PDB file of C-alpha atoms and ligand atoms in Angstrom:
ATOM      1  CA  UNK A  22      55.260  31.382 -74.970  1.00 96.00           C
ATOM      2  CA  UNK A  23      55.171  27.538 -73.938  1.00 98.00           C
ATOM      3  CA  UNK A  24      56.212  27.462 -69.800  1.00 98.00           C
ATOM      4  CA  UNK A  25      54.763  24.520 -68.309  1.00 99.00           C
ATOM      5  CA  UNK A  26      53.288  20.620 -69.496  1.00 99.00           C
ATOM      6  CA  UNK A  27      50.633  19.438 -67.302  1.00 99.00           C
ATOM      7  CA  UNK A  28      50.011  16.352 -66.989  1.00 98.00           C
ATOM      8  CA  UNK A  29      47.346  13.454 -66.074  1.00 98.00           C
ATOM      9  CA  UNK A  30      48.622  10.289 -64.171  1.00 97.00           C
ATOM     10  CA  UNK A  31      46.288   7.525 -64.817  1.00 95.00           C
ATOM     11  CA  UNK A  32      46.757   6.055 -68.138  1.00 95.00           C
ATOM     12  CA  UNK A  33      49.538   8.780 -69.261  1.00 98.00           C
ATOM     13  CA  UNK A  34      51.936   8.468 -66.867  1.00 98.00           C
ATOM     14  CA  UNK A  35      51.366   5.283 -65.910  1.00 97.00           C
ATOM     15  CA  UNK A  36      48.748   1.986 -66.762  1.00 94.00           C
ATOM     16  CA  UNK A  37      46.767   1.933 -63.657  1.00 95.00           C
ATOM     17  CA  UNK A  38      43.992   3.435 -66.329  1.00 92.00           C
ATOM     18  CA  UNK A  39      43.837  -0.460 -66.303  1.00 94.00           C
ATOM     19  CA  UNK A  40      43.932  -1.453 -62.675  1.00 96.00           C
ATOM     20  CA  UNK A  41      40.981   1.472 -62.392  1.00 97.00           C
ATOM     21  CA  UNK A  42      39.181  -0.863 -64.992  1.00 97.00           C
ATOM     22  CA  UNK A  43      40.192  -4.135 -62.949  1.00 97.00           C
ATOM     23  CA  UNK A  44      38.886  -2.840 -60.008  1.00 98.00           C
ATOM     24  CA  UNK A  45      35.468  -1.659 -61.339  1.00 97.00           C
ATOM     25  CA  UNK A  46      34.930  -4.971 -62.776  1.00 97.00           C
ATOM     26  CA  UNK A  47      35.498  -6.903 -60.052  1.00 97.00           C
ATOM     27  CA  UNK A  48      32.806  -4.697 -57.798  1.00 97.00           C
ATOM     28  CA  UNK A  49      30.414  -5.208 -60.824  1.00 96.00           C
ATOM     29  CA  UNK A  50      30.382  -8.677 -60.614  1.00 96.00           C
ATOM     30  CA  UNK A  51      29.924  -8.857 -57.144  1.00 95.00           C
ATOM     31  CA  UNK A  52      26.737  -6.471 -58.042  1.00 94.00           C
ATOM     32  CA  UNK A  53      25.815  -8.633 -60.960  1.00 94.00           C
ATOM     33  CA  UNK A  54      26.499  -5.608 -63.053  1.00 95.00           C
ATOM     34  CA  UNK A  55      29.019  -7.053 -66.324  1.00 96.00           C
ATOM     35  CA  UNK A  56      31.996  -3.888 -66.953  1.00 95.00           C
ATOM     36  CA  UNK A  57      33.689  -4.423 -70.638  1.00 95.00           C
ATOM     37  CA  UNK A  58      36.545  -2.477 -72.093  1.00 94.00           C
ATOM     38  CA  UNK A  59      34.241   0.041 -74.516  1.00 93.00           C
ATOM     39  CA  UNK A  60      32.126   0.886 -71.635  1.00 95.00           C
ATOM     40  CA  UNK A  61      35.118   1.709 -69.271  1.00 94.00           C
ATOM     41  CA  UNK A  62      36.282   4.435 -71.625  1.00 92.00           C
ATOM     42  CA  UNK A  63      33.400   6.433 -70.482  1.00 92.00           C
ATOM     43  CA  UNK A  64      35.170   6.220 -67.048  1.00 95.00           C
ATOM     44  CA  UNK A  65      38.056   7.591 -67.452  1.00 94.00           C
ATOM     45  CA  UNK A  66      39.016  10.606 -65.652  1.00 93.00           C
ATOM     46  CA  UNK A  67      35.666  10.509 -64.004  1.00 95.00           C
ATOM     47  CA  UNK A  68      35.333  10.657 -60.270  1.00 95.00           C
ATOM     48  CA  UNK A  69      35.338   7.670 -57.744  1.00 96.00           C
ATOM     49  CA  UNK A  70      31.488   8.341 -56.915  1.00 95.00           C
ATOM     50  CA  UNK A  71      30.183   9.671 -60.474  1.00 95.00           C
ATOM     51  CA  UNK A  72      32.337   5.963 -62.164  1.00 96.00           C
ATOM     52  CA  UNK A  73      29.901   4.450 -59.523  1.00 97.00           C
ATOM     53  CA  UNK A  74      26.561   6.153 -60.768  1.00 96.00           C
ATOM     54  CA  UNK A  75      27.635   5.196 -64.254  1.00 96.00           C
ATOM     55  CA  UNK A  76      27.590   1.784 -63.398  1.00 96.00           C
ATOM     56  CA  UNK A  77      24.911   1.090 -61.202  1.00 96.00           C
ATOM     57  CA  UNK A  78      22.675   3.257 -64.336  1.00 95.00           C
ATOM     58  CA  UNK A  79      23.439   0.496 -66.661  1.00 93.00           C
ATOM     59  CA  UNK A  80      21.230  -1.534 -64.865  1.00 89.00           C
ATOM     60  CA  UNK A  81      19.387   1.336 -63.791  1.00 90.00           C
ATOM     61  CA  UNK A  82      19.382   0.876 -60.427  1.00 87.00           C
ATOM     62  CA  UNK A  83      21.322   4.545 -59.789  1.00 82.00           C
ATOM     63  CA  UNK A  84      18.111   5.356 -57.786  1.00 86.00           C
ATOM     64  CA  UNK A  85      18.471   2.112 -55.525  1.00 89.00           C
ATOM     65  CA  UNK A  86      21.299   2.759 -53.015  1.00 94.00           C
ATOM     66  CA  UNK A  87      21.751   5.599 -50.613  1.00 95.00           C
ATOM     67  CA  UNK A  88      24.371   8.153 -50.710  1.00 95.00           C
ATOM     68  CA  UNK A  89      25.995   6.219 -47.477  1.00 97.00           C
ATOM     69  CA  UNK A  90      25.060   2.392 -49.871  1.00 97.00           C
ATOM     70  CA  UNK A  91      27.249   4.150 -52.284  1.00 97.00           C
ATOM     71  CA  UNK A  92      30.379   5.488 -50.755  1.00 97.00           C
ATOM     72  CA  UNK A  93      30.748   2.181 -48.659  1.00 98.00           C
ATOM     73  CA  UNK A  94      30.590   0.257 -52.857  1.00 97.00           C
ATOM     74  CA  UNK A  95      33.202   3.158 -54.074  1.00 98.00           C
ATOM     75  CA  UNK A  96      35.682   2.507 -50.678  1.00 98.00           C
ATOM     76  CA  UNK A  97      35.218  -1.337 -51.430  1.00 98.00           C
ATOM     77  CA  UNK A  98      36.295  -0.364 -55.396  1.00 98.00           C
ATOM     78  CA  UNK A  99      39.104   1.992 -53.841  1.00 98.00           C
ATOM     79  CA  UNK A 100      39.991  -1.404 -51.611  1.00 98.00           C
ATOM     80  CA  UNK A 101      40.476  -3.442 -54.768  1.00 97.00           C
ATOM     81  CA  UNK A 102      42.463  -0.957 -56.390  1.00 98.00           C
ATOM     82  CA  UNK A 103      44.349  -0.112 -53.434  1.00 98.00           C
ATOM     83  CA  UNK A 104      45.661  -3.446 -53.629  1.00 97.00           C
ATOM     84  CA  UNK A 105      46.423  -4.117 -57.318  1.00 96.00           C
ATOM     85  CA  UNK A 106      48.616  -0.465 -56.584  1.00 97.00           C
ATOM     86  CA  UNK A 107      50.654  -2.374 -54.309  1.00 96.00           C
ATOM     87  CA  UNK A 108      52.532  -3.792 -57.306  1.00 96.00           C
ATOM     88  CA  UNK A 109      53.568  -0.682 -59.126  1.00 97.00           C
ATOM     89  CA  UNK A 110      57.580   0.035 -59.206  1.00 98.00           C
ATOM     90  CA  UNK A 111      59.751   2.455 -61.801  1.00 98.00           C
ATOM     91  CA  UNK A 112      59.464  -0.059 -64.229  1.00 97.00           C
ATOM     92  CA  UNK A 113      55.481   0.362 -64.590  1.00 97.00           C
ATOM     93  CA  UNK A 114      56.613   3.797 -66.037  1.00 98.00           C
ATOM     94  CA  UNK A 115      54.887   3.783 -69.558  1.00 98.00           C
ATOM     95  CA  UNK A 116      57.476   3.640 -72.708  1.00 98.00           C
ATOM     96  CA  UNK A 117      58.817   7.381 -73.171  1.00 98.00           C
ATOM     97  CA  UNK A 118      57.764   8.679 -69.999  1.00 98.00           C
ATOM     98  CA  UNK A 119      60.877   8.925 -67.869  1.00 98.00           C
ATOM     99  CA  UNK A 120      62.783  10.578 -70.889  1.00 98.00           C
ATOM    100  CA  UNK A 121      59.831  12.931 -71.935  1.00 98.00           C
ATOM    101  CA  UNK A 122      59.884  13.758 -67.962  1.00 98.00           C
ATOM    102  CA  UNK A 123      63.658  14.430 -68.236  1.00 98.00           C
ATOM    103  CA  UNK A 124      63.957  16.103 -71.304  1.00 98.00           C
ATOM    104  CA  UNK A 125      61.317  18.675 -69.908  1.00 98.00           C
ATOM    105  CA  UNK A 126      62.872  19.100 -67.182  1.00 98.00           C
ATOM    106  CA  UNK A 127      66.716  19.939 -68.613  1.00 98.00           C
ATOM    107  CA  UNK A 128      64.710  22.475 -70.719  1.00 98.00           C
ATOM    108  CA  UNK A 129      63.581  24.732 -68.097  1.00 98.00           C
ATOM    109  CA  UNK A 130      60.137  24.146 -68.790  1.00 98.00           C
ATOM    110  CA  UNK A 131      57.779  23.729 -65.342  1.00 98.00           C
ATOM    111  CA  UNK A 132      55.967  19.945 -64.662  1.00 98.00           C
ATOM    112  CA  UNK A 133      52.645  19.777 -62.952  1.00 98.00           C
ATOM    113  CA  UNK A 134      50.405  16.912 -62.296  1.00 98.00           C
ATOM    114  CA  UNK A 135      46.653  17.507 -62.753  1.00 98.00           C
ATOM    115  CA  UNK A 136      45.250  14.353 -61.511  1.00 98.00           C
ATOM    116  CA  UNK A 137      41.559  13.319 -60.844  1.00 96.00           C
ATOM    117  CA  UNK A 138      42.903   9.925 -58.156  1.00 97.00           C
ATOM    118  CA  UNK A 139      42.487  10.764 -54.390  1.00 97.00           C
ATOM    119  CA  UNK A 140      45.709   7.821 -54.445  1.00 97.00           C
ATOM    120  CA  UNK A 141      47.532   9.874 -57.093  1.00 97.00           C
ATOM    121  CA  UNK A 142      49.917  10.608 -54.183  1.00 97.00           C
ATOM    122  CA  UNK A 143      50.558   7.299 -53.204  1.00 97.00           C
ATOM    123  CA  UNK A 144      50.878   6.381 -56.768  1.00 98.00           C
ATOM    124  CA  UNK A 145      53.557   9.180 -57.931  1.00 98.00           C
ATOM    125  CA  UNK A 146      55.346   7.812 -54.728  1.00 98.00           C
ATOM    126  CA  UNK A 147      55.733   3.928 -55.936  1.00 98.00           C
ATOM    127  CA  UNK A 148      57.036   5.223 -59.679  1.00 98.00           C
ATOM    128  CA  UNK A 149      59.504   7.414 -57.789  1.00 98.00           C
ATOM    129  CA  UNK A 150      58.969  10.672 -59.746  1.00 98.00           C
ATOM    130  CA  UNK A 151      58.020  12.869 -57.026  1.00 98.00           C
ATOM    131  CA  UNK A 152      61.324  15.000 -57.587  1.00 98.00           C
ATOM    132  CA  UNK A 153      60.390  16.094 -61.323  1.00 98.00           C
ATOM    133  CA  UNK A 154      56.745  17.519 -59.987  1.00 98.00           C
ATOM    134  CA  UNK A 155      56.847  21.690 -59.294  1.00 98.00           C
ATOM    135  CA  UNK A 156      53.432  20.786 -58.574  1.00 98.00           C
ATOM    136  CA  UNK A 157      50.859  17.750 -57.578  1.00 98.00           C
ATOM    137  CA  UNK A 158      47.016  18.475 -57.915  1.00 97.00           C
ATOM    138  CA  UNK A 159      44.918  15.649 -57.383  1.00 94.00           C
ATOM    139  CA  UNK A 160      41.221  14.935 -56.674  1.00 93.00           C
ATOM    140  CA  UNK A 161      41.136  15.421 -52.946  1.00 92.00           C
ATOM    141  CA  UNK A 162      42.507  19.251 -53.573  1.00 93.00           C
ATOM    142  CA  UNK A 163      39.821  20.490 -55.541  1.00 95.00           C
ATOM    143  CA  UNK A 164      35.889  21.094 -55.471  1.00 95.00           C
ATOM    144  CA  UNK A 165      34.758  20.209 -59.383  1.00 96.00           C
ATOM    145  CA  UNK A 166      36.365  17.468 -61.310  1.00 94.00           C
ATOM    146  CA  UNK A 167      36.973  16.919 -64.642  1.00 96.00           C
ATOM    147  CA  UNK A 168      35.521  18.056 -67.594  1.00 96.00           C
ATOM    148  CA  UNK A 169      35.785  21.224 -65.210  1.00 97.00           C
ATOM    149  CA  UNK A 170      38.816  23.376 -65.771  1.00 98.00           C
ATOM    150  CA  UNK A 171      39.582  23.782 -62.266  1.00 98.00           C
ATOM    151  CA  UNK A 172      41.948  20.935 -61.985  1.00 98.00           C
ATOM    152  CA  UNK A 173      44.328  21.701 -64.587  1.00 98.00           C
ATOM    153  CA  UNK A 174      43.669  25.818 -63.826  1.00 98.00           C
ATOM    154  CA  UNK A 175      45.018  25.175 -60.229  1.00 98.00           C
ATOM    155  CA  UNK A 176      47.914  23.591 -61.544  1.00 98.00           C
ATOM    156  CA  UNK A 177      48.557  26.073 -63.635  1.00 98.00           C
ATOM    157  CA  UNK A 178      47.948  28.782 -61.034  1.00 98.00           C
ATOM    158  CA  UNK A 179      50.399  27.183 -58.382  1.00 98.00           C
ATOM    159  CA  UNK A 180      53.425  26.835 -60.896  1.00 98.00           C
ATOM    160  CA  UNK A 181      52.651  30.636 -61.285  1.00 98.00           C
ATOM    161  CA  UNK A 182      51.994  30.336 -65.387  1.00 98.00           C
ATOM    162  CA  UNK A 183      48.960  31.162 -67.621  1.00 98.00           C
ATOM    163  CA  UNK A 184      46.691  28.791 -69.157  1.00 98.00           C
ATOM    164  CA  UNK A 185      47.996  29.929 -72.133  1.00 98.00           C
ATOM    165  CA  UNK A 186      51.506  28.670 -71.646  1.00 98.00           C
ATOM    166  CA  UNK A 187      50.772  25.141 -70.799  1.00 98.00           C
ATOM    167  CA  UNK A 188      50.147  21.986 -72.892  1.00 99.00           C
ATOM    168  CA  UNK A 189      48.231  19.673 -70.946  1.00 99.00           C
ATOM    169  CA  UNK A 190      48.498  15.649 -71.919  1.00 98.00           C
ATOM    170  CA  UNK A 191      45.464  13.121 -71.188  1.00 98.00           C
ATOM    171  CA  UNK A 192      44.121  10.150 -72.362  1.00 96.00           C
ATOM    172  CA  UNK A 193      40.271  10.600 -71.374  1.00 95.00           C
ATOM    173  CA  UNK A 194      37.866  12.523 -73.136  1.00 95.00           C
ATOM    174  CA  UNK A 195      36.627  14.630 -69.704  1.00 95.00           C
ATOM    175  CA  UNK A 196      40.367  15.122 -69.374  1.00 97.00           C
ATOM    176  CA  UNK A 197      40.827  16.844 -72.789  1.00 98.00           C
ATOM    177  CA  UNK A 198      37.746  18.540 -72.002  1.00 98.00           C
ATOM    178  CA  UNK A 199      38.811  19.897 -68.870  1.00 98.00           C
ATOM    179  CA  UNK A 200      42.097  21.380 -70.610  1.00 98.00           C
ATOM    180  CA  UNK A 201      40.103  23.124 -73.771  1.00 98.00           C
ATOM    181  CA  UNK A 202      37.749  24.772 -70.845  1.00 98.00           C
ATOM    182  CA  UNK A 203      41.374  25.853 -69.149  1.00 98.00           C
ATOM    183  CA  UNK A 204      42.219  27.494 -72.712  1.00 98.00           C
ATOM    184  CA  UNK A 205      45.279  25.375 -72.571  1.00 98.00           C
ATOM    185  CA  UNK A 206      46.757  23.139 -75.607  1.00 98.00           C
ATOM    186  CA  UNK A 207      45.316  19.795 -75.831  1.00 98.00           C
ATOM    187  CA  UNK A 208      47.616  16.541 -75.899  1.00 98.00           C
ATOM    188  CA  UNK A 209      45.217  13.333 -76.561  1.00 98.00           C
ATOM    189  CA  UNK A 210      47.572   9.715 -75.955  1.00 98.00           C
ATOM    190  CA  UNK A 211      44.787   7.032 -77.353  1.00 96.00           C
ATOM    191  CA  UNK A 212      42.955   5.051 -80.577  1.00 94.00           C
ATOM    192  CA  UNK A 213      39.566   6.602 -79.161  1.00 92.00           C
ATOM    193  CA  UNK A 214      37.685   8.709 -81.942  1.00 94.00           C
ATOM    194  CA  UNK A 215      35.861  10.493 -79.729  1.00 92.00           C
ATOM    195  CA  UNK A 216      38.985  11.886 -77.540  1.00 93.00           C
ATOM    196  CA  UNK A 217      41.313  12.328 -80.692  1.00 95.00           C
ATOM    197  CA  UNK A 218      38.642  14.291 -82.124  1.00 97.00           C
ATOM    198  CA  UNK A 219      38.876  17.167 -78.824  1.00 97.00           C
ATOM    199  CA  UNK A 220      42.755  17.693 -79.043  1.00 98.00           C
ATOM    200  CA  UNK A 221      44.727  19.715 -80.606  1.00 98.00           C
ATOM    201  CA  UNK A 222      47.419  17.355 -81.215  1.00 98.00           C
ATOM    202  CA  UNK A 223      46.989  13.099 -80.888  1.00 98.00           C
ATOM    203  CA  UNK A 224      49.584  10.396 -80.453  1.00 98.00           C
ATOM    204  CA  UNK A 225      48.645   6.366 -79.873  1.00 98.00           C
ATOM    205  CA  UNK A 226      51.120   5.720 -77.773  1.00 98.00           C
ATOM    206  CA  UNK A 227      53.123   7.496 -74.838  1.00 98.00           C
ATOM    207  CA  UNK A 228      56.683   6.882 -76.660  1.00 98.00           C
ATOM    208  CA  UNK A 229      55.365   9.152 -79.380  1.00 98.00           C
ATOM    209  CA  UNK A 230      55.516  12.154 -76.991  1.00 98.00           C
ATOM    210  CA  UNK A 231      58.412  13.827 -78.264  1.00 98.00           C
ATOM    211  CA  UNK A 232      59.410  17.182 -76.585  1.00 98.00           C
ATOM    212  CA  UNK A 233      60.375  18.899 -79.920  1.00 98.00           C
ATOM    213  CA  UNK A 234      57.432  18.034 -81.959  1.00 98.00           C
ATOM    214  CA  UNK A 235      54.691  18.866 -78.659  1.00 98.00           C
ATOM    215  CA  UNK A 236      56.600  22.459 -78.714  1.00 98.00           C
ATOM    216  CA  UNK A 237      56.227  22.551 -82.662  1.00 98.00           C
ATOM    217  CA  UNK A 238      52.447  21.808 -82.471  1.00 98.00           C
ATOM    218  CA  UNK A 239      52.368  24.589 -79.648  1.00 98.00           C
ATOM    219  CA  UNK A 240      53.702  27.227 -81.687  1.00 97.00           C
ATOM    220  CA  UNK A 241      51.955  26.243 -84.786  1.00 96.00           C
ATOM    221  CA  UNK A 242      48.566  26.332 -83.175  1.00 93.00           C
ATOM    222  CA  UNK A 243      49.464  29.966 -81.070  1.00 90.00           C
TER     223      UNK A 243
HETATM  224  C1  LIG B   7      41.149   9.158 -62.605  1.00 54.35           C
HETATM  225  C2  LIG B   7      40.894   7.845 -63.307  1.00 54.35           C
HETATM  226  O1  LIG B   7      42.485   9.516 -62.767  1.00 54.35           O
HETATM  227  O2  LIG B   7      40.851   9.056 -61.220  1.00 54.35           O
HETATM  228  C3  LIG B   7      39.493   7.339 -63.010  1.00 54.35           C
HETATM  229  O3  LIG B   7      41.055   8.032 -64.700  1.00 54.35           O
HETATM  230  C4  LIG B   7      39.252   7.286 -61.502  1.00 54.35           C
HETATM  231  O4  LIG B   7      39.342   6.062 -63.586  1.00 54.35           O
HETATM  232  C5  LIG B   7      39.525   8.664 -60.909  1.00 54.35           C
HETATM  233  O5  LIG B   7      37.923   6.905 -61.223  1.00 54.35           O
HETATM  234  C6  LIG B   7      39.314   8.691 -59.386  1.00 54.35           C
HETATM  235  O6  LIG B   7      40.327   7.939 -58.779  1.00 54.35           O
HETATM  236  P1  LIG B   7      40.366   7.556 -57.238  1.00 54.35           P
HETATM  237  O7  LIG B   7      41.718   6.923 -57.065  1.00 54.35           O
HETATM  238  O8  LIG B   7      40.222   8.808 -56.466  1.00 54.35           O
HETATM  239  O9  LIG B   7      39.247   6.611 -57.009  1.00 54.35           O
HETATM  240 MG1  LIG B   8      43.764   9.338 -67.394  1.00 54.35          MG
END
């Protein structure tokens, strides 16, 4: 029986999927290293430091920085991003979100946030949607990030559900991954082949999300 939706931040919840993308771009240029759109899908939901390794192995030059050359490149990224964060208010909400939030919520039905941004805090904070949250789990909370379960699994743990009960809703392919490995139900929001083809359910666009039809694909699929 459906208990709980778990969901990502970055790109579901909110566009900063985009300021993520922004930000990698602009460190790439200062590294001569050129970031398009179609390459950034392969970053999302992928750790600060492993998002840097992918980068610097386009020009394969993963090898040529220390671990220390490194984390000072992913604080300057986290700088950059940092500051385009600045700017986010209610209204950066994505269409659907607030109501899909609420209409949870008056069901009885638990929230969590399984998030792989060490600023999804800080980010959750500027939207103002702390108070629909049972739970928060972000990046700096747990050991193995995404396409590991263990995100979404703590979530799950901590709002005192089984995997089996939750839908979990993401819009990068290690995200999806990471549910199926929790045994959860799979919620893709996104055109990409490649993550529609991991769900168990796909919308475009975050106003699709509709409570009754995410509980319909539930029970059809269990
Ligand atoms: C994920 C984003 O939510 O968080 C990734 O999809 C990002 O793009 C990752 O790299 C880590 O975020 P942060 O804020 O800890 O650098
Ligand atoms: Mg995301």
């Amino acid at each position: 029986e459906l208990q709980a939706f778990i969901f990502d931040l970055d790109g579901v919840i909110t566009d900063t999927a985009e300021y993520h993308f922004l930000a990698w771009k602009q460190l790439g240029e200062e590294l001569g290293i050129k970031i398009d759109r179609e390459f950034n899908e392969r970053l999302k939901g992928v750790s600060r430091l492993e998002s840097l390794n992918r980068i610097l192995a386009l020009n394969n030059r993963e090898t040529n920085f220390s671990l220390e050359e490194k984390e000072f490149l992913a604080t300057k990224k986290n700088e950059h991003y940092k500051e385009l964060i600045q700017q986010v208010t209610p209204n950066d909400l994505l269409p659907g979100i607030h109501s899909l939030l609420a209409n949870i919520k008056s069901n009885h039905y638990k929230i969590g946030l399984a998030s792989a941004s060490k600023n999804a805090p800080a980010v959750i904070e500027k939207l103002q949607i702390g108070n629909f949250f049972d739970t928060i789990v972000d990046a700096a909370t747990v050991k193995r990030s995404k396409p590991d379960p263990e995100v979404f699994l703590k979530a799950a743990e901590q709002m005192n559900v089984t995997a089996e009960a939750c839908i979990g809703i993401e819009d990068a392919e290690a995200g999806i991954e990471s549910i199926k490995a929790a045994g959860m139900f799979a919620v893709a929001v996104g055109t990409n082949e490649a993550l529609r083809k991991k769900a168990d359910m796909t919308v475009e666009r975050t106003n699709q999300l509709k409570l009754n039809e995410l509980i319909k694909s539930f029970q059809m699929y269990n």
